[in-house]
Structures are given as structure tokens and as C-alpha cells.
Short mmCIF file of C-alpha atoms in Angstrom, two decimals:
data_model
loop_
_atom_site.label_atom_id
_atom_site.label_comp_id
_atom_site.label_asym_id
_atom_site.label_seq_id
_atom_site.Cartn_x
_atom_site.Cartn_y
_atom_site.Cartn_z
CA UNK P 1432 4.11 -17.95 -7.65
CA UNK P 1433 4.98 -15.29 -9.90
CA UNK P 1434 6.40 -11.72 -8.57
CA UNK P 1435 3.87 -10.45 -10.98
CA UNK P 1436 0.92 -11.83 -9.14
CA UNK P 1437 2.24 -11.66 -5.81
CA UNK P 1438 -0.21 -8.38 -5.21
CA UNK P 1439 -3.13 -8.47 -7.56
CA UNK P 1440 -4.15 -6.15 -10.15
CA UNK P 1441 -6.13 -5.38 -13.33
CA UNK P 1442 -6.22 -2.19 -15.57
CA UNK P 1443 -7.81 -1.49 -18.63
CA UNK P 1444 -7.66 1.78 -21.09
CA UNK P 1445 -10.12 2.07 -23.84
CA UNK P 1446 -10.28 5.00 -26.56
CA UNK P 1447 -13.81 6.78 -27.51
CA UNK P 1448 -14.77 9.67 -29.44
CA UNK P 1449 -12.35 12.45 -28.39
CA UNK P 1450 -12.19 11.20 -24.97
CA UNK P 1451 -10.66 7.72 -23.35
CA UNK P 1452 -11.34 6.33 -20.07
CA UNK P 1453 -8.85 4.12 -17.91
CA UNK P 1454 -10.26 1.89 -15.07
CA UNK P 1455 -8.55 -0.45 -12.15
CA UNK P 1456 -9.40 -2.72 -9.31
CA UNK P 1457 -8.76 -1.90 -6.06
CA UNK P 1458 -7.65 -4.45 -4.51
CA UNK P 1459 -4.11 -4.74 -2.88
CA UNK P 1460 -3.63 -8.23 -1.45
CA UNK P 1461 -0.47 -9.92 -0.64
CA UNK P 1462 -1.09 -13.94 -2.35
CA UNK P 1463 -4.04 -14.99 -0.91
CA UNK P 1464 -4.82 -12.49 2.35
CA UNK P 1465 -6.31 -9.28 1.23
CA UNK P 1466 -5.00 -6.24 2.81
CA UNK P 1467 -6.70 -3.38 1.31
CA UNK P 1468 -9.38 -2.61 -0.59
CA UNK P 1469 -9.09 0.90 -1.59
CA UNK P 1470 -5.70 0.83 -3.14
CA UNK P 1471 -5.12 3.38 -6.09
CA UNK P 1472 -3.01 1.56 -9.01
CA UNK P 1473 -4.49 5.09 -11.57
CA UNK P 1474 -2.40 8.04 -11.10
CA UNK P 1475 -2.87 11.69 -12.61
CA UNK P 1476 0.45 12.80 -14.19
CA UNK P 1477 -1.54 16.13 -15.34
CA UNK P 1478 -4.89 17.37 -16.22
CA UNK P 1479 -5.17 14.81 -19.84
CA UNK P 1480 -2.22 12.44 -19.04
CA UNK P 1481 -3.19 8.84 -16.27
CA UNK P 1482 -1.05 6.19 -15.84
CA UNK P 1483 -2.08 2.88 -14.06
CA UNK P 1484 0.69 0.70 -12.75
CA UNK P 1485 -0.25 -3.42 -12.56
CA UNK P 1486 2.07 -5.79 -11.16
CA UNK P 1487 3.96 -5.42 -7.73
CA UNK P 1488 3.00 -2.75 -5.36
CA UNK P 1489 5.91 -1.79 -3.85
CA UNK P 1490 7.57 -1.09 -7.45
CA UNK P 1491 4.49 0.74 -8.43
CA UNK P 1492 5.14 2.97 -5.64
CA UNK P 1493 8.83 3.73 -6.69
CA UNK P 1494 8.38 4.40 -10.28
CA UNK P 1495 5.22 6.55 -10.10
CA UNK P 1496 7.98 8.67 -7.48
CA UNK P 1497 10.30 8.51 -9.95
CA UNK P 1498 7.79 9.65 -12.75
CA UNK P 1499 6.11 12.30 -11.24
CA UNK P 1500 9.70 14.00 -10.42
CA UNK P 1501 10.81 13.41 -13.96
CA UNK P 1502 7.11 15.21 -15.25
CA UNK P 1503 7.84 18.48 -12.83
CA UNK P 1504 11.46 18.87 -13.86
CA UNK P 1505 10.18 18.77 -17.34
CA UNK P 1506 6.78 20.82 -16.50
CA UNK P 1507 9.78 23.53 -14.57
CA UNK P 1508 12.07 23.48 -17.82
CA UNK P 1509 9.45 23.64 -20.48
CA UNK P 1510 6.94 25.79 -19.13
CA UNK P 1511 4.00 23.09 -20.32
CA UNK P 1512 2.93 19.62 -19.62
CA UNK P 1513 4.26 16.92 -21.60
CA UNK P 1514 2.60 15.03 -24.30
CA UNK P 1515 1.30 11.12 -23.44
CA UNK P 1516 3.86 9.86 -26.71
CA UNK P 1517 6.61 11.91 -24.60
CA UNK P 1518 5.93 10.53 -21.77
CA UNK P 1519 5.36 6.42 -22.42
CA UNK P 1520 8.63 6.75 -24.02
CA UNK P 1521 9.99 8.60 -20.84
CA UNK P 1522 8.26 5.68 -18.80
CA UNK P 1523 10.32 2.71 -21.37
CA UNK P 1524 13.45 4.65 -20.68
CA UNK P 1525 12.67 4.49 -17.17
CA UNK P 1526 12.18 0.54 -17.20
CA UNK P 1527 14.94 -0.52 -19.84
CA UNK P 1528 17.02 1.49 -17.15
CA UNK P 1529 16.58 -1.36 -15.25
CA UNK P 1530 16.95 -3.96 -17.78
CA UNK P 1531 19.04 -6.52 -15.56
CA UNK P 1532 17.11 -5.74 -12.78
CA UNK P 1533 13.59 -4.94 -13.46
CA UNK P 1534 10.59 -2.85 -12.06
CA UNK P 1535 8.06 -5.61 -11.85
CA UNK P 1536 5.49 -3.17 -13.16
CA UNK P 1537 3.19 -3.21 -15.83
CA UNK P 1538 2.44 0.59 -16.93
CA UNK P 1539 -0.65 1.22 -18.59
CA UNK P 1540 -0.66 4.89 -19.90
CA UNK P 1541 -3.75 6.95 -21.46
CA UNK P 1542 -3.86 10.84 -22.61
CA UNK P 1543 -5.39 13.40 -24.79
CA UNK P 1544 -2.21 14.30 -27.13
CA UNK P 1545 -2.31 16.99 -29.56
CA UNK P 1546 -5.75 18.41 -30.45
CA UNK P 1547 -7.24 15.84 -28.04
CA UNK P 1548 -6.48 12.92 -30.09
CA UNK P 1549 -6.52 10.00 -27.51
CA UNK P 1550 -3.33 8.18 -27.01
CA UNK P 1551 -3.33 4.74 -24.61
CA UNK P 1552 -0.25 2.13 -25.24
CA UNK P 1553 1.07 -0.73 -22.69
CA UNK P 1554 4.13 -1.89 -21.61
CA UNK P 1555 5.82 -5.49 -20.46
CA UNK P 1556 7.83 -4.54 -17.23
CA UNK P 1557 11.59 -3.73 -19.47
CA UNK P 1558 9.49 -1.05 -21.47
CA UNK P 1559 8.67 -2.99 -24.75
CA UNK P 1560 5.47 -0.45 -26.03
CA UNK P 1561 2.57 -1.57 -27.15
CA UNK P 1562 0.53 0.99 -28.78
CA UNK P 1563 -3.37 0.10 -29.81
CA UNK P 1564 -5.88 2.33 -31.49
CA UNK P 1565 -8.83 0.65 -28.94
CA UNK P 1566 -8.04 -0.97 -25.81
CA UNK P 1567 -5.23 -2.22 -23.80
CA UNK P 1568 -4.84 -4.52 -20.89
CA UNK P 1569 -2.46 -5.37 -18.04
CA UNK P 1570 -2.22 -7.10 -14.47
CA UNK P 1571 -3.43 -10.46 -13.07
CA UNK P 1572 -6.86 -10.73 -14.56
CA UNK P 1573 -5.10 -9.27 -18.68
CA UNK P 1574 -6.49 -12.78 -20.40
CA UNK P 1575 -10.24 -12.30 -19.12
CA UNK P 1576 -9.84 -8.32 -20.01
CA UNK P 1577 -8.62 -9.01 -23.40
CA UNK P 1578 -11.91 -10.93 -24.09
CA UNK P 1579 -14.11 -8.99 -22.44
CA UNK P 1580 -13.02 -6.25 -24.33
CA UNK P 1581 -12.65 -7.69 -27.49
CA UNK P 1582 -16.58 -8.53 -27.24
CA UNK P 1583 -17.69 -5.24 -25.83
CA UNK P 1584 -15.86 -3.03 -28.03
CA UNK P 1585 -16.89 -0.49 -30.59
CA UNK P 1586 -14.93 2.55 -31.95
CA UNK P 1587 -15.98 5.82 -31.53
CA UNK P 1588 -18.18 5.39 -28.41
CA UNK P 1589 -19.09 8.65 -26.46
CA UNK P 1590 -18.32 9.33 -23.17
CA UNK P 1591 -21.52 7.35 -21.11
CA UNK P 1592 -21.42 4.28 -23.49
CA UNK P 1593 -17.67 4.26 -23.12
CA UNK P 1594 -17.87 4.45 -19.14
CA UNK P 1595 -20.60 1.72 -19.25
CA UNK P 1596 -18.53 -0.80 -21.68
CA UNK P 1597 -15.10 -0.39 -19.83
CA UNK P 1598 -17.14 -0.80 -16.33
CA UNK P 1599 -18.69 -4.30 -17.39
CA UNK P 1600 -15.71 -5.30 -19.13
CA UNK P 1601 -13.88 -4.56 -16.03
CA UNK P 1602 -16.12 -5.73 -13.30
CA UNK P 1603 -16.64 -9.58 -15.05
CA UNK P 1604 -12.89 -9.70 -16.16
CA UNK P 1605 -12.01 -9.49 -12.04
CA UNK P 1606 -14.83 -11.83 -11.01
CA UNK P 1607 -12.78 -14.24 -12.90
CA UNK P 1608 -9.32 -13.61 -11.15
CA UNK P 1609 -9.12 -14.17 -7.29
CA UNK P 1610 -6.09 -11.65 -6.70
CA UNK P 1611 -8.01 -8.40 -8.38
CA UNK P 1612 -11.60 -7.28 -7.47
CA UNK P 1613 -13.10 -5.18 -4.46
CA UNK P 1614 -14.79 -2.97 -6.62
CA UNK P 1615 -13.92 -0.74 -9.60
CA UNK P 1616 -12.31 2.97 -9.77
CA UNK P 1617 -12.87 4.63 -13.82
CA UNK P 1618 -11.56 7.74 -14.71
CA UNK P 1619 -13.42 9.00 -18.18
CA UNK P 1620 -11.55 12.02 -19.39
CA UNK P 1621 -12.62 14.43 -22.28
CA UNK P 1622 -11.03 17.73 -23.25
CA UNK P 1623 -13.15 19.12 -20.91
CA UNK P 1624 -13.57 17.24 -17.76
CA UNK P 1625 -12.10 14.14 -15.55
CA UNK P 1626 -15.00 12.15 -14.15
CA UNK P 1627 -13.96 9.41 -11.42
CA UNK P 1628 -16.10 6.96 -10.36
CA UNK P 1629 -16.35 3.95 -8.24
CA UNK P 1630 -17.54 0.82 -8.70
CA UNK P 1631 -19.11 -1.44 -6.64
CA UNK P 1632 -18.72 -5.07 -7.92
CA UNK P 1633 -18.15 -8.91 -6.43
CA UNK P 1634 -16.51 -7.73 -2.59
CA UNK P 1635 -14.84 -11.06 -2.61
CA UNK U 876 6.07 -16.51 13.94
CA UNK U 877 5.42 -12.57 15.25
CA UNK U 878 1.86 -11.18 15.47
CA UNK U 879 1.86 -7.48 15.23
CA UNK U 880 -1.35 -5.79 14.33
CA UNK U 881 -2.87 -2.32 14.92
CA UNK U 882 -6.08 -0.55 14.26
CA UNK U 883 -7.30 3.49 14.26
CA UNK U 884 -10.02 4.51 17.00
CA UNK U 885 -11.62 7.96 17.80
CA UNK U 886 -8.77 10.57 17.85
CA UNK U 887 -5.96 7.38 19.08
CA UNK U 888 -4.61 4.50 17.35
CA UNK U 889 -3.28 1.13 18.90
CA UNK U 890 -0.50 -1.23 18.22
CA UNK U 891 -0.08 -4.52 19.59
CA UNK U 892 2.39 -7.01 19.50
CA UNK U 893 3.55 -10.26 20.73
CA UNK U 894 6.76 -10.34 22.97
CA UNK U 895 8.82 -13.66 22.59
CA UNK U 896 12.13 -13.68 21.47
CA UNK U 897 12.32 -17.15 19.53
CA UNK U 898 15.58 -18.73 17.57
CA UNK U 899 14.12 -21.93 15.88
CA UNK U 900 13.00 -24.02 19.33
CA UNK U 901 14.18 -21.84 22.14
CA UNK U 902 12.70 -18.90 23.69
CA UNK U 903 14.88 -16.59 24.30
CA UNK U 904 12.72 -14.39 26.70
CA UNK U 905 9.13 -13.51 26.75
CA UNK U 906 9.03 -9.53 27.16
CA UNK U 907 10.67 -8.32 23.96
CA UNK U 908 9.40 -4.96 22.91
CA UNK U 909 8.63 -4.72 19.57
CA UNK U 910 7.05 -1.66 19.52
CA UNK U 911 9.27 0.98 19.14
CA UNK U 912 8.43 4.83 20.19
CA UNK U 913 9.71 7.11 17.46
CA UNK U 914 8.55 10.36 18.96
CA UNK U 915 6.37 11.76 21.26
CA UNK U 916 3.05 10.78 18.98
CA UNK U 917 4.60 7.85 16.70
CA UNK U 918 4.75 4.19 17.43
CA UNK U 919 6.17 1.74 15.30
CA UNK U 920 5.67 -1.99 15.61
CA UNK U 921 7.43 -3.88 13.31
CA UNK U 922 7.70 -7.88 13.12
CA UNK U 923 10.75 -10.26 11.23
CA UNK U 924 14.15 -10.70 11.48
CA UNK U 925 15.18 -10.11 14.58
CA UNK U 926 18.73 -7.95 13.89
CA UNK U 927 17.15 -6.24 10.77
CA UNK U 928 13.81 -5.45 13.33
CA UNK U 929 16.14 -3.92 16.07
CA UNK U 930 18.20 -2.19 13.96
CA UNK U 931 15.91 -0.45 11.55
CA UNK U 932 13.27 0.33 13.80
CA UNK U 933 16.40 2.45 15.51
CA UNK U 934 18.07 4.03 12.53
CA UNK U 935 14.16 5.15 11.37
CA UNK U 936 13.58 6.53 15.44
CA UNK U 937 17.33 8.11 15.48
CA UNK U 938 16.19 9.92 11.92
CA UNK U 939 12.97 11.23 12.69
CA UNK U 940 15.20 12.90 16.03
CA UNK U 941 17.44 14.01 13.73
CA UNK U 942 14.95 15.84 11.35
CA UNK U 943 13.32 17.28 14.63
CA UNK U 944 16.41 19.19 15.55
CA UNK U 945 17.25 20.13 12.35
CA UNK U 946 14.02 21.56 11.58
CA UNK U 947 12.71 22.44 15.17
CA UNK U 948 9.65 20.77 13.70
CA UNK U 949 8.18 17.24 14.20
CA UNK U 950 7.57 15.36 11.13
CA UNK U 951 4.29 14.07 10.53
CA UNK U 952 2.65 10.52 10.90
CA UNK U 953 2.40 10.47 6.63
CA UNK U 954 5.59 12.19 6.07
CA UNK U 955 7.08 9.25 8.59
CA UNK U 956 6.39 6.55 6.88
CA UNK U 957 7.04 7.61 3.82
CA UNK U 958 10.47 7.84 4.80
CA UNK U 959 10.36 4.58 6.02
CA UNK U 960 8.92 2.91 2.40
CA UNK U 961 12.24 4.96 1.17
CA UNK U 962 14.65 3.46 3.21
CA UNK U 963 13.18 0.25 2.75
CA UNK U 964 12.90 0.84 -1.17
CA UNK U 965 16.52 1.90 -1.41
CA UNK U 966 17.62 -1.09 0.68
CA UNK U 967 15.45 -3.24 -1.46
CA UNK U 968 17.47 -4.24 -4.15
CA UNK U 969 20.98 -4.16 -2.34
CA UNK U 970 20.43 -5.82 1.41
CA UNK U 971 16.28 -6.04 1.95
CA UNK U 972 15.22 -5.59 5.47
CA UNK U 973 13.15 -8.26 6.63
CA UNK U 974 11.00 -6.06 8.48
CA UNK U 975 6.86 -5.53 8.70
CA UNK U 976 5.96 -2.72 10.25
CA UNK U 977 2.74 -1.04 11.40
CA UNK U 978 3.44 2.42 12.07
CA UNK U 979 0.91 5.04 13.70
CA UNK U 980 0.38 8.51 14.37
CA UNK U 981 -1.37 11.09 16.08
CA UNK U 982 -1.01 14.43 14.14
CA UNK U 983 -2.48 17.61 15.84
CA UNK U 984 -4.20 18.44 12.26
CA UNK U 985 -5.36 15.19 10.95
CA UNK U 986 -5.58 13.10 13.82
CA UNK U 987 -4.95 9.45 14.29
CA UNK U 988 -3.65 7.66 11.47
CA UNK U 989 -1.96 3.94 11.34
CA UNK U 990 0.09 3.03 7.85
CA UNK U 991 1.11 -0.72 6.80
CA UNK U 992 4.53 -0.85 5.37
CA UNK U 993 5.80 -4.58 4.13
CA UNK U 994 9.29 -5.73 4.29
CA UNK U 995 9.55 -5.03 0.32
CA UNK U 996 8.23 -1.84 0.86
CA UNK U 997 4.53 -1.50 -0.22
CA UNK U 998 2.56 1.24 1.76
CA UNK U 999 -1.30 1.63 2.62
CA UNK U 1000 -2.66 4.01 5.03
CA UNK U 1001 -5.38 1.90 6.43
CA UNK U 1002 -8.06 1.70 9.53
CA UNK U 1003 -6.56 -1.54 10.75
CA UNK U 1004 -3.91 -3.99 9.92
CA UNK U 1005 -2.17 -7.08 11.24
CA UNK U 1006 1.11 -9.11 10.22
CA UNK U 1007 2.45 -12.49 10.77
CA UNK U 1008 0.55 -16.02 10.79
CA UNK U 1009 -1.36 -14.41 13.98
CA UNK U 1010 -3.02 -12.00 11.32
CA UNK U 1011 -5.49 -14.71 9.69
CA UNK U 1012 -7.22 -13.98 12.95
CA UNK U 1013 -6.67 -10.88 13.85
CA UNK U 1014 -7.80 -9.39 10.57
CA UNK U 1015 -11.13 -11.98 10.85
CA UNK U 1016 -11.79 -10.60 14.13
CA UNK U 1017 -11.09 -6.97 13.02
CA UNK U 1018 -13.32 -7.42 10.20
CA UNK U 1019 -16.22 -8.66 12.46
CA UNK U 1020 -16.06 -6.38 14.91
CA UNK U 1021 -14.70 -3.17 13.88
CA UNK U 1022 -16.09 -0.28 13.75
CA UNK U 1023 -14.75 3.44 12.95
CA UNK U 1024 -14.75 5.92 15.78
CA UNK U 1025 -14.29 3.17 18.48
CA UNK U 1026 -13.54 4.34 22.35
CA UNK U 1027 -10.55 3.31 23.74
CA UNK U 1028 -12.84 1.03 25.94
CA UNK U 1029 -13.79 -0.47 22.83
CA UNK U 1030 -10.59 -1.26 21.14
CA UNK U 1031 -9.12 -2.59 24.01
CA UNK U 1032 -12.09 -5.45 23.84
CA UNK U 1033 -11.48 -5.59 20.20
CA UNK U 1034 -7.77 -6.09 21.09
CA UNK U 1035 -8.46 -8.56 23.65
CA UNK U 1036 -10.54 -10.75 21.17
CA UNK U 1037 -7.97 -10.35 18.69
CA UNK U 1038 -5.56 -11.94 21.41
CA UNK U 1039 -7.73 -14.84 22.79
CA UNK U 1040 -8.36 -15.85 19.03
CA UNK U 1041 -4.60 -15.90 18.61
CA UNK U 1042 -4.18 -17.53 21.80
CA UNK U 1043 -6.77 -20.10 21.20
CA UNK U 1044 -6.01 -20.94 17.32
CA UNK U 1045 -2.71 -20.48 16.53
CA UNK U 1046 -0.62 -24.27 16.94
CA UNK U 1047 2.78 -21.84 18.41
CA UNK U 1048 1.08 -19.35 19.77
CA UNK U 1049 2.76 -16.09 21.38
CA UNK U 1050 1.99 -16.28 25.04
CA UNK U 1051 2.37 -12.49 26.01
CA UNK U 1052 1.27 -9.28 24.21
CA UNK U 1053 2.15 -5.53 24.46
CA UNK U 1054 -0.39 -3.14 23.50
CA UNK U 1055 1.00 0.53 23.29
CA UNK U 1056 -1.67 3.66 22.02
CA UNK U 1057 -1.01 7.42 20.71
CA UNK U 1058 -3.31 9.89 21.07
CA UNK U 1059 -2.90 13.85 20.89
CA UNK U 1060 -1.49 13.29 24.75
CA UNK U 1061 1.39 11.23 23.27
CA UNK U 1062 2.54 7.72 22.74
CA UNK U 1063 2.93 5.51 25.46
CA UNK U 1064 2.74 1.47 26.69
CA UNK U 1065 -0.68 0.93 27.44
CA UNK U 1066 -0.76 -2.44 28.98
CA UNK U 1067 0.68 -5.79 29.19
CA UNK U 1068 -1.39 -8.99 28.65
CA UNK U 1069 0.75 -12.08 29.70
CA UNK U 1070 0.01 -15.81 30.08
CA UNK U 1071 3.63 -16.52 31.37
CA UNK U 1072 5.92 -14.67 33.19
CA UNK U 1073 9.77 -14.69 33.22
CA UNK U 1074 11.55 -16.79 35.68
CA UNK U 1075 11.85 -13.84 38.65
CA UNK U 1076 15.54 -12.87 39.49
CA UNK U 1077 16.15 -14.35 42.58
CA UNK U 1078 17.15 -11.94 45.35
CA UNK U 1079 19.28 -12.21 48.38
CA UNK U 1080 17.21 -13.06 51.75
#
């Protein structure tokens, strides 16, 4: 079995109208036992800056450490927060770091950049960015998330229809993958406000 | 195999684990501690290779001491085991300890807590947890039967199902089990279950 899929995970980030939301699983399993099911892979960098980590837990762990130490020094010597195109190229520098010996992390990272344009890109786990103007995918259950999003897709949704689309495409991409489910966690974020919310899907 | 598993009850948390010493065939001995007392309100069970358990369960007990007189302080239950996921981060990718551990807490301000820490170094604060091939029943029987805010009364019976099922289903099972709680009057070995007792030393008449 993979190292990829040894704990389980699927992300999605989707861009709306001056506002993007990012959503996760919750499940952390190791292969086939489930351990938790209230596991956080989305983590706040700053107020209009999330990044979700796929792939294996433990490596998750270490580079959201390592990320959130980097952000400070640079929120400490710059006197502001840094910008989500700073920062996924901070996060590629990060992984190519480790070319020969990789993070086995997918990084999914979503922000409100300057005048609260939304920014979401992806990365493979040696920091190869992938930047998209609607949606991007990562983790165990990517293939049933690209379709699901392909199909529910629209540009320019506002911030309930966007919540409502990236919850379904979410919630039926994991009932399709055994190692990600247990429910749903979406952040929608505007210039204005973070909204999270929990979903309650499949519990198997 | 080694079954360790541990779950969080009103204002205590318990860890149990299995006590045989096993290289491939032979049993070594049957009352092997495995859970280790970091502190006065930390236990740490931990389950794997047997060198890399002993040893790393001692550097982590010898470190939180260390921090303690240092600091005059005792760390806390979270701050614990995130030292722990460190060491076994750093170690990760140069010499991996082979270690699972289930490490809980009683902190004065939060209370009872219990964290799950793999051997490559994934942490979860969670309500209850279990390791080894004794877990697939453990965890079942947790699942079933758990509730939050249990008495110790009731844990114990949870813990004694948890044991029987192990007992009953598992082809090599463990025949003797240590259960050790923490609660705000400290950590300390709660009771012994055992099926088989060592040979007795035999004494002069």
C-alpha cells in the first residue's frame, strides 16, 4: 500500500465570488482500523490564509510546525501577514527542501490575496504548484473529487451556494473512498468572516 | 503481539497493558511493565520493540524530570506529548523508534486527558484508544460500551470486558494485564489481572 494512503484523507478548495471555501474529511485511520474521527487536516495560517494537508499524518503534523514558525518569523519581521502566492511558494520551498527525502504531504492552500481576490493552488508532495482559477483536489478520495467537482461547478457562486456545492461534492466524493469519510469540516471565508461548519455524512 | 489500550473517565484516565516479555516462541517472563510513570500525574504505556520501548519510554520520563527542575514547574499532559511526537519526528527519518504509545494525564486545569502517539509519530488527543492486534477488540468493545464521564467502577468493567474479549479471541493471547490510572491524586498501578503466574522463587525451608 502506498505511504500516501496509509492514513486517509480528502480536501477540496473551490473559488466563489470574492470569497473561497476549503473543506476536509475527518477521518484519521491507520489502513483499514479507524482511529479518529475528528482529526483536523484544515489549518488557519491567519485570518484569509487555510491550508489543508492530505497524505500522511505524521508529516502533516511536522510541516504545518514548520509553517506556522516560518509565518510568525515573517508576521515578527514584516509587521503584516503574508500573502497566499507568498506563502504556497514558501510551502514548495519547504517540500523541494526535501527533495530526496520527501514530506509525504499533499498541501492544499486557499486565501484572499490582494483586494480579496481568491487564490487556491495544489501541490504533489516535492512542491510542483498547481494553480486553478476554480477548484482543486488532493488526498485518497482526489479522482471522485475531481468529478464531483467538475459536475457541480459554476464560477462566481456566492457564499451559501458555494458552501452547499463544495459540501455535496465533498460528502459523495468520500462515500466512494473507504480511507476518508466520518463526516465533513468547511471553512467558507469572505473578506469579512470565517464560517466553519461540520458535516455530518456516511459514519462508516 | 502487545495490547496496550487506554480510555478517559470522569476527572481519571486508565491505561492498560499486557505484561509478557516474548522473543519469537519463548516467553521471557509474564510481569513486564509497560506502563511507564513519567511524573506524579502522567502515565505512559507504550507497546513494540522491546529495546526501543524501554529505552524511550526512559529518555521521555528522565526529560520531563529534567524540565521539572529546570523550571520548578511540571509540564503538562498536552505539552508532554508533544514532546514526545518531537522526539519521535526527529528520530523518524534517521533511526525510527518502534514504539506506540498511549500517554495520559491528569492536569489540575483541564483535567484528564489520554493522547495516541504512533511509532511514526502521528498524534490525536482522543477519549479512548488501543494498539496492537489486541486493539480490533478492544476498540469494538470500547465503541459498544463507552460512555463519557464513566466512574472508575465503570471503566474498570469496561476494562475487564476489553480483557476477556482479548483473552477469549485473540489465537496468542497475552495472559496477564496491568491496569495503572491518574487522577488529580496522582498516577499509580491500579491492579493486576493475571491468568498465570511466574514460577515462585523457591525459598530455603
Amino acid at each position: 500500500m502506498s505511504i500516501f494512503e496509509y492514513n486517509g484523507s480528502a480536501l477540496v478548495a473551490m473559488v466563489g465570488k470574492n470569497c473561497f471555501a476549503i473543506a476536509s474529511d475527518r477521518r484519521l485511520g491507520v489502513q483499514l482500523q479507524t482511529i479518529a474521527t475528528d482529526f483536523q487536516k484544515i489549518y488557519k495560517i491567519h485570518d484569509k490564509l487555510f491550508i489543508g494537508l492530505a497524505g500522511l499524518a505524521t508529516d502533516a503534523q511536522t510541516l504545518y510546525q514548520r509553517l506556522v514558525f516560518r509565518h510568525k518569523l515573517y508576521q515578527l519581521r514584516e509587521e503584516r501577514d503574508m500573502k497566499p502566492e507568498t506563502f504556497a511558494s514558501l510551502v514548495s520551498a519547504l517540500l523541494y527542501e526535501k527533495r530526496f527525502g520527501p514530506y509525504f504531504c499533499q498541501p492544499v492552500i486557499a486565501g484572499l490575496g490582494d483586494e480579496d481576490k481568491p487564490f487556491i493552488c495544489t501541490m504533489d508532495s516535492i512542491g510542483a504548484k498547481e494553480l486553478a482559477k476554480d477548484f482543486v483536489v488532493a488526498g485518497t478520495a482526489s479522482e471522485s473529487l475531481y468529478g464531483a467537482c467538475e459536475s457541480m461547478f459554476k464560477p462566481d457562486m456566492e457564499a451559501e451556494e458555494l458552501f452547499e456545492t463544495i459540501s455535496q461534492a465533498l460528502l459523495s466524493s468520500v462515500d466512494r473512498d473507504c480511507l476518508s469519510g466520518w463526516g465533513g469540516h468547511v471553512y467558507l471565508v469572505t473578506p469579512t468572516e470565517v464560517t466553519e461548519r461540520i458535516l455530518k455524512g456516511r459514519m462508516d | 503481539m502487545e495490547s496496550v489500550f487506554g480510555l478517559v473517565g470522569k476527572d481519571f484516565a486508565i491505561v492498560v497493558a499486557d505484561t509478557s516479555a516474548v522473543h519469537s516462541i519463548l516467553v521471557h517472563k509474564t510481569n513486564e511493565d509497560k506502563i511507564m510513570v513519567l511524573d506524579s500525574h502522567k502515565l505512559m504505556g507504550a507497546s513494540g520493540e522491546t529495546g526501543d520501548r524501554a529505552q524511550f519510554t526512559e529518555y521521555i520520563q528522565k526529560n520531563v524530570a529534567l524540565y521539572q527542575f529546570r523550571n520548578g514547574i511540571p509540564l503538562t499532559t498536552a505539552a508532554a506529548a508533544n514532546f514526545t511526537r518531537g522526539e519521535l519526528a526527529t528520530a523518524l527519518r534517521k533511526n525510527p523508534y518502534m514504539v506506540n504509545i498511549i500517554l495520559a494525564g491528569y492536569d489540575k486545569e483541564t483535567g484528564p486527558s489520554l493522547y495516541y502517539i504512533d511509532y511514526i509519530a502521528s498524534l490525536h488527543k482522543l477519549d479512548k484508544a488501543a494498539f496492537g492486534y489486541g486493539s480490533y477488540f478492544a476498540l469494538s468493545m470500547m465503541d459498544r460500551h463507552y460512555r463519557r464521564n464513566m466512574t472508575v467502577d465503570e471503566a474498570i468493567e469496561l476494562v475487564d470486558k476489553c480483557i476477556m474479549e482479548i483473552r477469549t479471541r485473540l489465537v496468542i493471547a497475552p495472559p496477564n494485564f496491568v491496569i495503572k490510572i491518574v487522577d488529580k491524586d496522582g498516577a499509580r498501578e491500579f491492579a493486576w489481572r493475571e491468568s498465570i503466574k511466574d514460577a515462585p522463587v523457591p525459598t530455603l525451608a
